[in-house]
Structures are given as C-alpha cells and as structure tokens.
Coordinates of C-alpha atoms in Angstrom, one line a residue:
Chain A
X12 CA 10.7 35.1 -75.4
X13 CA 7.3 36.3 -76.6
X14 CA 8.1 36.3 -80.3
X15 CA 5.3 34.9 -82.4
X16 CA 6.1 31.4 -83.5
X17 CA 4.6 29.2 -86.3
X18 CA 4.4 25.5 -85.6
X19 CA 3.8 23.0 -88.4
X20 CA 1.9 19.7 -87.8
X21 CA 2.6 16.9 -90.2
X22 CA -0.8 16.1 -91.7
X23 CA -0.4 13.0 -93.8
X24 CA -2.4 10.7 -91.6
X25 CA -3.2 10.3 -87.9
X26 CA -4.1 12.5 -84.9
X27 CA -2.9 15.8 -86.4
X28 CA -6.1 17.8 -85.6
X29 CA -5.7 17.1 -81.9
X30 CA -2.2 18.7 -81.9
X31 CA -3.6 21.7 -83.8
X32 CA -6.2 22.0 -81.1
X33 CA -3.6 21.9 -78.3
X34 CA -1.5 24.6 -80.1
X35 CA -4.7 26.7 -80.5
X36 CA -5.4 26.3 -76.8
X37 CA -1.9 27.7 -76.2
X38 CA -2.6 30.7 -78.5
X39 CA 0.0 29.4 -81.0
X40 CA -0.4 29.7 -84.7
X41 CA -0.1 26.4 -86.5
X42 CA 0.0 25.1 -90.1
X43 CA -0.9 21.6 -91.5
X44 CA 2.1 20.2 -93.4
X45 CA 1.3 18.0 -96.4
X46 CA 3.8 19.4 -99.0
X47 CA 7.4 20.6 -99.1
X48 CA 6.3 24.2 -99.5
X49 CA 4.4 24.0 -96.2
X50 CA 7.8 23.7 -94.4
X51 CA 8.8 27.3 -95.2
X52 CA 9.1 29.7 -92.3
X53 CA 8.3 27.1 -89.6
X54 CA 9.8 27.5 -86.2
X55 CA 9.1 24.0 -85.2
X56 CA 7.2 20.9 -86.3
X57 CA 5.1 18.2 -84.6
X58 CA 5.0 14.6 -86.0
X59 CA 1.7 13.2 -84.8
X60 CA 0.6 9.7 -83.8
X61 CA -1.0 7.5 -86.4
X62 CA 0.5 4.7 -88.4
X63 CA 4.2 5.2 -89.0
X64 CA 4.1 2.8 -92.1
X65 CA 1.3 4.9 -93.7
X66 CA 3.1 8.2 -93.0
X67 CA 6.4 6.7 -94.3
X68 CA 4.7 5.8 -97.6
X69 CA 3.2 9.2 -97.9
X70 CA 6.4 11.0 -97.1
X71 CA 8.0 9.2 -100.0
X72 CA 5.1 9.6 -102.4
X73 CA 4.7 13.4 -101.8
X74 CA 8.5 14.0 -101.9
X75 CA 8.1 15.7 -98.5
X76 CA 10.4 13.2 -96.8
X77 CA 13.6 14.6 -98.3
X78 CA 12.8 18.2 -97.4
X79 CA 11.6 17.4 -93.9
X80 CA 14.7 15.3 -93.2
X81 CA 16.9 18.2 -94.4
X82 CA 15.1 20.7 -92.2
X83 CA 15.4 18.4 -89.1
X84 CA 19.1 18.0 -89.7
X85 CA 19.5 21.8 -90.0
X86 CA 18.1 22.0 -86.5
X87 CA 14.3 22.7 -86.9
X88 CA 12.8 21.9 -83.4
X89 CA 10.7 18.7 -83.7
X90 CA 8.3 17.0 -81.3
X91 CA 7.2 13.4 -82.2
X92 CA 4.4 11.5 -80.5
X93 CA 4.1 7.8 -80.8
X94 CA 4.3 7.1 -84.5
X95 CA 6.0 10.5 -84.9
X96 CA 8.6 9.4 -82.4
X97 CA 9.1 6.1 -84.4
X98 CA 9.9 8.2 -87.5
X99 CA 12.4 10.3 -85.6
X100 CA 14.3 7.4 -84.2
X101 CA 17.8 6.4 -85.4
X102 CA 16.8 2.8 -85.5
X103 CA 13.4 1.0 -85.6
X104 CA 12.6 -2.5 -84.5
X105 CA 9.4 -4.3 -85.7
X106 CA 8.9 -1.8 -88.5
X107 CA 8.8 -2.5 -92.2
X108 CA 12.2 -2.8 -94.0
X109 CA 11.3 0.1 -96.3
X110 CA 10.1 2.3 -93.5
X111 CA 11.6 5.8 -93.4
X112 CA 13.8 6.8 -90.5
X113 CA 14.3 10.6 -90.3
X114 CA 17.2 9.8 -87.9
X115 CA 16.5 13.0 -85.9
X116 CA 17.2 11.5 -82.4
X117 CA 19.6 9.0 -81.0
X118 CA 17.0 6.5 -79.8
X119 CA 16.2 2.9 -80.6
X120 CA 12.5 2.1 -80.6
X121 CA 10.4 -1.0 -80.9
X122 CA 7.1 -0.6 -82.7
X123 CA 4.0 -1.7 -80.8
X124 CA 6.4 -2.5 -77.9
X125 CA 3.6 -2.4 -75.4
X126 CA 1.5 -4.8 -77.4
X127 CA -1.8 -4.6 -79.4
X128 CA -4.8 -2.4 -78.6
X129 CA -6.0 -4.6 -75.7
X130 CA -2.7 -3.7 -74.0
X131 CA -3.1 0.0 -74.6
X132 CA -3.5 1.9 -71.3
X133 CA -3.7 5.2 -69.5
X134 CA -1.6 6.1 -66.5
X135 CA -0.4 9.1 -64.5
X136 CA 3.4 9.7 -65.0
X137 CA 5.9 12.0 -63.4
X138 CA 7.7 14.4 -65.7
X139 CA 10.9 15.7 -64.3
X140 CA 10.2 19.4 -64.8
X141 CA 6.6 19.3 -63.7
X142 CA 5.5 19.5 -60.1
X143 CA 2.3 17.3 -60.5
X144 CA 1.6 14.1 -62.5
X145 CA 0.6 14.1 -66.1
X146 CA -2.2 11.8 -67.3
X147 CA -0.8 9.9 -70.3
X148 CA -2.5 7.7 -72.9
X149 CA -0.5 4.9 -74.5
X150 CA -2.1 3.6 -77.7
X151 CA -0.4 0.6 -79.3
X152 CA 2.6 2.5 -78.1
X153 CA 6.3 2.0 -79.1
X154 CA 8.9 1.3 -76.5
X155 CA 12.1 3.2 -76.3
X156 CA 14.6 0.3 -76.0
X157 CA 17.8 2.3 -75.7
X158 CA 19.0 5.9 -75.9
X159 CA 22.3 7.6 -76.8
X160 CA 24.4 9.5 -74.3
X161 CA 23.1 12.9 -75.3
X162 CA 19.5 12.0 -74.8
X163 CA 17.9 13.2 -71.6
X164 CA 15.0 11.2 -70.0
X165 CA 12.2 13.5 -68.8
X166 CA 9.8 10.7 -67.8
X167 CA 9.8 6.9 -67.6
X168 CA 7.6 4.0 -66.6
X169 CA 9.6 1.3 -64.8
X170 CA 12.9 1.2 -66.7
X171 CA 11.5 2.5 -70.0
X172 CA 11.8 6.1 -71.0
X173 CA 8.5 7.5 -72.3
X174 CA 9.4 11.2 -72.7
X175 CA 12.9 12.1 -74.0
X176 CA 14.8 15.2 -75.2
X177 CA 18.0 15.7 -77.2
X178 CA 18.9 19.3 -78.1
X179 CA 16.0 20.7 -80.1
X180 CA 14.1 17.4 -80.3
X181 CA 11.4 16.0 -78.0
X182 CA 9.7 12.7 -78.3
X183 CA 7.0 10.8 -76.3
X184 CA 5.6 7.3 -76.6
X185 CA 2.3 8.6 -75.2
X186 CA -0.3 11.1 -76.5
X187 CA -0.3 14.5 -74.8
X188 CA -2.5 15.8 -77.6
X189 CA -5.4 13.7 -76.5
X190 CA -5.8 15.3 -73.0
X191 CA -6.5 19.0 -72.2
X192 CA -3.4 19.3 -70.1
X193 CA -1.0 21.5 -72.1
X194 CA 2.2 21.1 -70.2
X195 CA 4.0 18.8 -72.5
X196 CA 3.3 21.0 -75.5
X197 CA 4.6 23.9 -73.3
X198 CA 7.9 22.0 -72.9
X199 CA 8.1 21.9 -76.7
X200 CA 7.4 25.6 -77.0
X201 CA 10.1 26.4 -74.6
X202 CA 12.5 24.3 -76.8
X203 CA 11.4 26.4 -79.8
X204 CA 12.0 29.6 -77.9
X205 CA 15.5 28.4 -76.9
X206 CA 16.3 27.5 -80.4
X207 CA 15.1 31.0 -81.7
X208 CA 17.2 32.7 -79.0
X209 CA 20.4 30.8 -79.9
X210 CA 20.0 31.1 -83.7
X211 CA 19.6 34.9 -83.4
X212 CA 23.0 34.9 -81.5
Chain B
X23 CA -13.7 9.8 -67.6
X24 CA -10.0 9.7 -67.2
X25 CA -9.0 8.2 -63.9
X26 CA -6.1 9.5 -61.8
X27 CA -3.9 6.6 -61.0
X28 CA -0.4 5.4 -61.0
X29 CA -1.4 1.9 -62.1
X30 CA -2.1 1.3 -65.8
X31 CA -5.7 1.1 -66.8
X32 CA -6.6 -0.8 -70.0
X33 CA -9.8 -0.8 -72.0
X34 CA -11.2 2.5 -70.7
X35 CA -13.2 4.6 -73.1
X36 CA -10.4 7.2 -73.6
X37 CA -8.0 4.4 -74.5
X38 CA -10.5 2.9 -77.0
X39 CA -11.3 6.3 -78.5
X40 CA -7.6 7.0 -78.7
X41 CA -7.1 4.3 -81.3
X42 CA -9.9 5.8 -83.4
X43 CA -8.1 9.1 -83.2
X44 CA -4.9 7.5 -84.6
X45 CA -6.8 6.1 -87.6
X46 CA -7.9 9.5 -88.8
X47 CA -7.0 10.7 -92.2
X48 CA -6.4 7.1 -93.3
X49 CA -7.8 4.2 -95.3
X50 CA -9.0 1.0 -93.7
X51 CA -9.2 -1.8 -96.3
X52 CA -11.2 -5.0 -96.4
X53 CA -8.9 -8.1 -96.9
X54 CA -9.7 -11.8 -97.0
X55 CA -6.2 -13.3 -97.0
X56 CA -2.8 -12.5 -95.5
X57 CA -1.5 -11.8 -99.0
X58 CA -4.2 -9.1 -99.5
X59 CA -3.4 -7.7 -96.1
X60 CA 0.3 -7.3 -97.1
X61 CA -0.8 -5.5 -100.3
X62 CA -3.0 -3.2 -98.2
X63 CA -0.1 -2.4 -95.8
X64 CA 2.3 -1.9 -98.6
X65 CA -0.1 0.6 -100.2
X66 CA -0.3 2.6 -96.9
X67 CA -3.5 1.4 -95.3
X68 CA -3.7 2.6 -91.7
X69 CA -5.6 -0.7 -90.7
X70 CA -7.1 -3.7 -92.3
X71 CA -10.5 -5.4 -91.8
X72 CA -10.2 -9.1 -91.8
X73 CA -13.2 -10.9 -93.2
X74 CA -14.1 -14.1 -95.0
X75 CA -15.7 -12.6 -98.1
X76 CA -15.8 -9.0 -99.2
X77 CA -19.4 -7.5 -99.2
X78 CA -19.7 -7.8 -103.0
X79 CA -19.3 -11.6 -102.7
X80 CA -21.6 -11.9 -99.6
X81 CA -24.2 -10.1 -101.7
X82 CA -23.6 -12.5 -104.6
X83 CA -23.4 -15.7 -102.6
X84 CA -26.3 -15.0 -100.3
X85 CA -26.8 -17.2 -97.2
X86 CA -25.9 -16.3 -93.6
X87 CA -22.7 -14.3 -93.2
X88 CA -20.9 -14.8 -89.9
X89 CA -17.7 -13.9 -88.1
X90 CA -14.5 -15.1 -89.9
X91 CA -12.6 -18.2 -89.0
X92 CA -10.2 -17.4 -86.2
X93 CA -7.3 -19.1 -88.1
X94 CA -7.9 -16.7 -90.9
X95 CA -7.8 -13.7 -88.5
X96 CA -4.6 -15.0 -86.9
X97 CA -3.0 -15.3 -90.3
X98 CA -3.8 -11.7 -91.2
X99 CA -2.6 -10.5 -87.7
X100 CA 0.7 -12.3 -88.3
X101 CA 1.1 -10.8 -91.8
X102 CA 0.9 -7.1 -91.0
X103 CA 2.1 -4.6 -88.3
X104 CA -0.9 -2.2 -88.6
X105 CA -4.1 -2.6 -86.6
X106 CA -6.4 -5.5 -87.6
X107 CA -10.2 -5.1 -87.3
X108 CA -12.7 -7.9 -87.6
X109 CA -16.5 -8.1 -87.9
X110 CA -19.1 -9.5 -85.5
X111 CA -22.8 -9.9 -86.3
X112 CA -25.1 -7.2 -84.9
X113 CA -26.1 -8.3 -81.4
X114 CA -23.7 -11.4 -81.4
X115 CA -21.8 -10.7 -78.3
X116 CA -20.2 -14.1 -78.2
X117 CA -18.6 -13.5 -81.6
X118 CA -17.3 -10.2 -80.1
X119 CA -16.0 -12.1 -77.1
X120 CA -14.1 -14.4 -79.4
X121 CA -12.7 -11.5 -81.4
X122 CA -11.5 -9.8 -78.2
X123 CA -9.9 -13.1 -77.1
X124 CA -8.1 -13.3 -80.5
X125 CA -6.6 -9.8 -79.8
X126 CA -8.0 -7.9 -82.8
X127 CA -7.6 -4.2 -82.4
X128 CA -11.1 -3.1 -83.3
X129 CA -14.4 -4.9 -83.6
X130 CA -16.9 -3.9 -86.3
X131 CA -20.5 -4.7 -85.2
X132 CA -21.5 -4.9 -88.8
X133 CA -24.7 -4.9 -90.8
X134 CA -22.7 -6.5 -93.6
X135 CA -23.0 -9.8 -91.7
X136 CA -26.4 -11.3 -91.0
X137 CA -27.8 -9.8 -87.7
X138 CA -28.0 -12.2 -84.8
X139 CA -30.5 -10.1 -82.7
X140 CA -33.3 -8.1 -84.1
X141 CA -33.7 -5.8 -81.1
X142 CA -30.4 -5.4 -79.3
X143 CA -27.0 -4.3 -80.3
X144 CA -23.9 -5.5 -78.2
X145 CA -23.3 -3.8 -74.9
X146 CA -19.9 -2.5 -76.0
X147 CA -18.9 -1.2 -72.5
X148 CA -18.4 -4.8 -71.4
X149 CA -15.4 -5.1 -73.7
X150 CA -11.8 -3.8 -73.6
X151 CA -11.5 -3.9 -77.4
X152 CA -13.0 -0.8 -79.0
X153 CA -16.0 -1.1 -81.4
X154 CA -16.9 0.7 -84.6
X155 CA -20.6 0.7 -85.6
X156 CA -22.4 1.8 -88.7
X157 CA -25.1 4.5 -88.8
X158 CA -27.4 6.0 -91.4
X159 CA -28.4 9.0 -89.4
X160 CA -27.5 10.9 -86.2
X161 CA -30.0 9.1 -84.0
X162 CA -28.6 5.7 -84.9
X163 CA -25.0 7.1 -84.4
X164 CA -25.9 8.4 -80.9
X165 CA -27.6 5.1 -79.9
X166 CA -24.4 3.2 -80.8
X167 CA -22.3 5.7 -78.9
X168 CA -24.5 5.3 -75.9
X169 CA -23.9 1.6 -76.1
X170 CA -20.1 2.2 -76.0
X171 CA -19.0 2.5 -79.6
X172 CA -15.7 4.4 -79.9
X173 CA -16.0 5.1 -83.6
X174 CA -18.9 5.7 -86.0
X175 CA -18.9 5.0 -89.7
X176 CA -21.6 5.7 -92.3
X177 CA -23.2 2.4 -93.4
X178 CA -23.5 3.4 -97.0
X179 CA -24.4 0.3 -99.1
X180 CA -21.6 -2.2 -98.9
X181 CA -20.6 -4.3 -101.9
X182 CA -22.2 -2.0 -104.5
X183 CA -19.3 0.2 -105.6
X184 CA -21.9 2.9 -105.4
X185 CA -21.2 5.9 -103.1
X186 CA -24.7 7.4 -103.1
X187 CA -25.9 5.9 -99.9
X188 CA -22.7 6.8 -98.0
X189 CA -23.1 10.4 -99.1
X190 CA -26.7 10.3 -98.0
X191 CA -25.8 9.1 -94.5
X192 CA -22.9 11.5 -94.1
X193 CA -25.0 14.4 -95.1
X194 CA -27.8 13.3 -92.8
X195 CA -25.5 12.9 -89.8
X196 CA -23.5 16.1 -90.3
X197 CA -26.5 18.1 -91.4
X198 CA -28.3 17.3 -88.1
X199 CA -25.2 18.1 -86.1
X200 CA -25.2 21.6 -87.8
X201 CA -28.8 22.1 -87.0
X202 CA -28.4 21.1 -83.3
X203 CA -25.5 23.6 -83.1
X204 CA -28.0 26.4 -83.8
X205 CA -30.8 25.0 -81.7
X206 CA -31.7 26.6 -78.3
X207 CA -31.6 24.7 -75.1
X208 CA -35.4 24.0 -75.1
X209 CA -35.2 22.6 -78.6
X210 CA -32.6 20.0 -77.6
X211 CA -35.3 18.0 -75.7
X212 CA -37.3 17.7 -78.9
X213 CA -34.1 16.8 -80.8
X214 CA -33.4 14.0 -78.3
X215 CA -36.9 12.7 -78.6
X216 CA -37.0 12.8 -82.4
X217 CA -33.5 11.2 -82.7
X218 CA -34.4 8.6 -80.0
X219 CA -31.0 9.4 -78.5
X220 CA -29.8 10.3 -75.0
X221 CA -30.4 14.0 -74.1
X222 CA -26.9 14.2 -72.7
X223 CA -25.3 13.3 -76.0
X224 CA -27.5 15.8 -77.9
X225 CA -26.5 18.5 -75.4
X226 CA -22.8 17.6 -75.9
X227 CA -23.2 18.0 -79.7
X228 CA -24.8 21.4 -79.2
X229 CA -21.8 22.5 -77.1
X230 CA -19.0 21.0 -79.2
X231 CA -20.5 21.0 -82.7
X232 CA -19.3 17.5 -83.4
X233 CA -19.9 13.9 -82.7
X234 CA -18.4 12.7 -79.4
X235 CA -16.3 10.1 -81.3
X236 CA -14.6 10.2 -84.8
X237 CA -16.9 9.8 -87.8
X238 CA -15.6 7.8 -90.8
X239 CA -17.2 6.9 -94.1
X240 CA -17.9 3.4 -95.4
X241 CA -20.1 1.6 -97.9
X242 CA -19.7 1.7 -101.6
X243 CA -16.4 3.7 -102.1
X244 CA -14.5 2.5 -105.2
X245 CA -12.3 5.3 -106.5
X246 CA -9.8 7.9 -105.2
X247 CA -12.4 10.6 -106.0
X248 CA -15.0 8.7 -103.9
X249 CA -12.6 8.9 -100.9
X250 CA -11.9 12.6 -101.4
X251 CA -15.6 13.2 -101.7
X252 CA -16.2 11.6 -98.4
X253 CA -13.4 13.6 -96.8
X254 CA -14.6 16.9 -98.2
X255 CA -18.1 16.2 -96.9
X256 CA -16.6 15.9 -93.4
X257 CA -15.6 12.2 -92.9
X258 CA -12.4 11.8 -90.9
X259 CA -11.2 8.6 -92.6
X260 CA -12.6 6.1 -95.1
X261 CA -13.2 2.3 -95.2
X262 CA -12.9 0.7 -98.6
X263 CA -14.3 -2.8 -98.9
X264 CA -14.9 -4.5 -102.2
X265 CA -13.7 -1.5 -104.0
X266 CA -10.0 -2.4 -103.9
X267 CA -9.8 -6.2 -104.3
X268 CA -12.7 -6.4 -106.8
X269 CA -10.9 -3.9 -109.1
X270 CA -8.4 -4.6 -111.9
X271 CA -5.3 -3.5 -110.1
X272 CA -5.7 -3.6 -106.4
X273 CA -2.2 -2.5 -105.4
X274 CA -2.2 0.6 -107.5
X275 CA -5.8 1.5 -106.6
X276 CA -5.2 1.0 -102.9
X277 CA -2.2 3.3 -103.0
X278 CA -4.1 5.9 -105.0
X279 CA -7.0 5.9 -102.5
X280 CA -4.5 6.4 -99.7
X281 CA -3.0 9.4 -101.4
X282 CA -6.4 10.8 -102.3
X283 CA -7.5 10.6 -98.7
X284 CA -4.5 12.6 -97.5
X285 CA -4.6 15.2 -100.3
X286 CA -8.4 15.3 -100.5
X287 CA -8.5 19.1 -101.1
X288 CA -5.9 19.1 -103.9
X289 CA -7.6 18.4 -107.3
X290 CA -4.2 18.3 -109.1
X291 CA -3.0 15.4 -106.9
X292 CA -6.4 13.7 -107.2
X293 CA -6.2 13.9 -111.0
X294 CA -2.7 12.4 -111.0
X295 CA -3.5 9.5 -108.7
X296 CA -6.8 8.7 -110.5
X297 CA -5.0 8.1 -113.8
X298 CA -4.2 4.7 -115.2
X299 CA -5.7 2.5 -112.4
X300 CA -7.5 0.1 -114.7
X301 CA -11.2 -0.7 -114.3
X302 CA -12.8 -0.1 -110.9
X303 CA -15.3 -2.7 -109.6
X304 CA -18.4 -2.7 -111.8
X305 CA -20.8 -1.4 -109.2
X306 CA -24.6 -1.7 -109.1
X307 CA -27.5 0.8 -108.8
X308 CA -29.6 0.9 -105.7
X309 CA -32.7 -0.2 -107.7
X310 CA -30.9 -3.3 -108.8
X311 CA -30.3 -4.8 -105.3
X312 CA -32.9 -6.7 -103.3
X313 CA -31.2 -6.6 -99.9
X314 CA -30.2 -3.3 -98.3
X315 CA -27.7 -3.9 -95.6
X316 CA -28.1 -0.4 -94.3
X317 CA -31.6 -1.3 -93.1
X318 CA -30.1 -3.8 -90.6
X319 CA -29.6 -2.4 -87.1
X320 CA -31.9 -0.2 -85.1

C-alpha cells in the first residue's frame, strides 16, 4: 500500500501546475507529460482542466494521443478534471467534430453544459466516501448528461453527476486542484494503489 | 475567500481566477471576424480576443479606439466554443457593463484602446466577469490586482511585432518578485511604498514567491520563438495580437505558435514549427513609433 508511485500530469495546456502542486502536497512524485516517452513507467495519469479543443489538437500534433489512448485501454489509472473529463468521455456533445475522444469512460458529456464564465460557480458538494462537504469550483464546466451501467456516481448536484468512477478511471466536472483540500486526489491515489495490488496478482 | 455554502455562488474571486488558471500554457489570439475566430480555434487557441481592429491597424488609422460593436462580439461568440474575451477602455466601466451583459468570458481593460479616464481604472470587484489588465512593472500589476483583476499580462507594445517591450515588462515584474522574495519583513514596507502597492499584496509575494494571479505575456509577439521566449522568461501563457492575422499565413502561424507555447523548452520542436511559415508581420522599431500604448494606465 505504501509503494512509491509516479503520477503523470498531461501538460499540453491548462491547469497542470495546480495538479502537480496537489500531488506534491500529498508527497507524491509527479511528471509532466508532453511526449509519448513521458508515459513510460507511470502508475497513473491526470488529465487537467483547460480547453479540450486545444489539448485535442496538441495530442494529435505531438503524436501523444495514440500512445495515451493505448495506455488508458491497457488500464492505466486516469483522473480527468473538467476538460480532462471531456477527453475521457465516450461521447461529447457541443465539441468540435474533429475533437479527440479517448473513450476511457462510459459517460456522455456536454461541453460548457453549465454555461459561459458568468455562470461559473463555487459550491459545497457531498462526496459519498467523505464525511464532510468538499468545496468545488465549476469553471465553464461540462455536464455529465448520462452514464453507463458500470459507472458509479460519487457526487452530484441536483440530478447531474459531478464526480464519477468506473474501474480505474475517475472524472470530475469541477476542479479539486484549485483548492487546498486533498481528499479528491486521495481518492485517485487509492484507485492507483488498488490497480497496483491487482496487477501484481 | 471561499465561502462555505450549499448554494452556488457566481462571480467570486476564486471563480474568476479559476478561468485564468484554465487558460495557462495556451495562446489567446486577437480576431476581428467570426471567420478569423474559427481559424484561431482550429489552430488550437485557448481563447480569442474579439476586437474591431488589431492593434497594428489602430496604430495606423489613429483616432479614438473604443469597445467593439456588440453584433461583432455576438458573431464571434457564436462562431467558437472556446472562451471569448473583449476589450473595454481603461476606466470605461460602462463599456465593461455592456461586455458583461453580452456574456463575454473575460474583459480586457486595455491600453490598446483610447483611455476614458486619466486617473481611475475600473473597480473590477463590481463585476462577475473576470478582468485581465496590462502592467509594465510590479507596482502597476499589484494596483490592478487590488482593484480586482484576476489576471495580469505584460503590456509590451501592441501592434509593433516587436517583442522588446514585453520582455522588458516581464523581466521587471519577475525580477522584483525575486527581490521581494529575499527581502526581510522590514524591507517590505519600503517595497510597498516604492511600488505604490498595498502592503498586504507585497507580503503575500514575499511568502509565496509569485504574483497572486497568473501572469501572461502580451504586446508585440509575432513568431513561435517569441512565444517560447516569453514562456522561458516565466510567462504562463501568451496573447498574440496583430502577429497572426497580419502575417502571410495566419492558420499555419497560429498553429505553430500554439505548439511553441506548449513545447517552449524543446528547441528541436521549436525549429520544426518555425519552418516554412511565410513572412511574419513586418514590425516596427520603438524609435519609429510616436504613441506608446504602454504609457497609458497608472
């Protein structure tokens, strides 16, 4: 359980530094991922918030998209926040037709589902495994419109899931990296540890 | 500053700053038509700045430069899915009210437009829409932050295609941040006085070693190498104005600048993306211009 882990943070565009900071706060070693070779030896990867169309372009231009998609389908634990969640989704509404879907999670998301920046908000949410509320920032956030039967909802606002898990994948429409509360990142770490335990047999 | 509440709160400072965080490591491009906005989005821009004329044309045409026509801003908003910014004149809080009502994602209180007030900037705390402001030095940056700016950019010298002023401003801001980091607590009072900035912000910099909001680079960037230079100096994103649509091949240049901003430390990639872009905008020397936009604002 205390094995050292190395977590990659996709660093093409967006709030990747904030994720690195949270991992550092947790004493976890991290690596910025800009190139296929950066995927080697990772125990998990975070896809940050930012603009999903920009990241999609850069995934294609750098050739990283194919390698990343392969690693995710091989079961590399992944945590996507906001734009990162959009890229993980099986289907995307309101995106660009040429936008990459890594198809890592059985969810259907609508880009900018909560509206433009003037509709961006912060709110306390209840997360099922946590005993006190988590303060969540939603920035031009995507809405999870529907989920597959293997997807577990860990938190929602009204009828809309905002934190979901499926096997070794975790996705949030909010930004846990922008607050000092580390508990959502800890959930991802526990997923990484589970995956290491099962893969060692 | 975060509130604890089960009801959603919009327009708070963390929410405004949050969008600035999402724009990091990206390129924000000036566009004057929906068609240009599409080219920018296709190339991988993380946001577009909607304006009537790019700075190079404002410089050439002269006259008073104002907020853009709302129809034009609506057209650009409808054309793309990425955030749309628009410019208000320094101190022109009614232009800012209009831009907020139009639902733009960020307001640039910009020295590129003709200032409307020679003493006061906009009280940006009165708005739910986040603001970006230009700065030539750390004092100016901190005064804008104290007025509620969620993002600071270097002013550089817009519309020149000459990166020298942006480099000067970045070095000045980041250099003073470094010096404050090694100052003792008594010296911080003197720093606040010299910078004409709130002591609390100077103390915060001494503690964290960085600006309380993201710092981007703007003003005169024209090539992929310019963007990478700004990033290596410590900018967290770049604005490119006239540099793209005043060049020979805007689509290719825009894409190359996006890639250069991501891979700013990798000279091999920079060499590859810099090749075959056609001519950049011509550019002008600082001694050839008669109006320095960077001197606007206080």
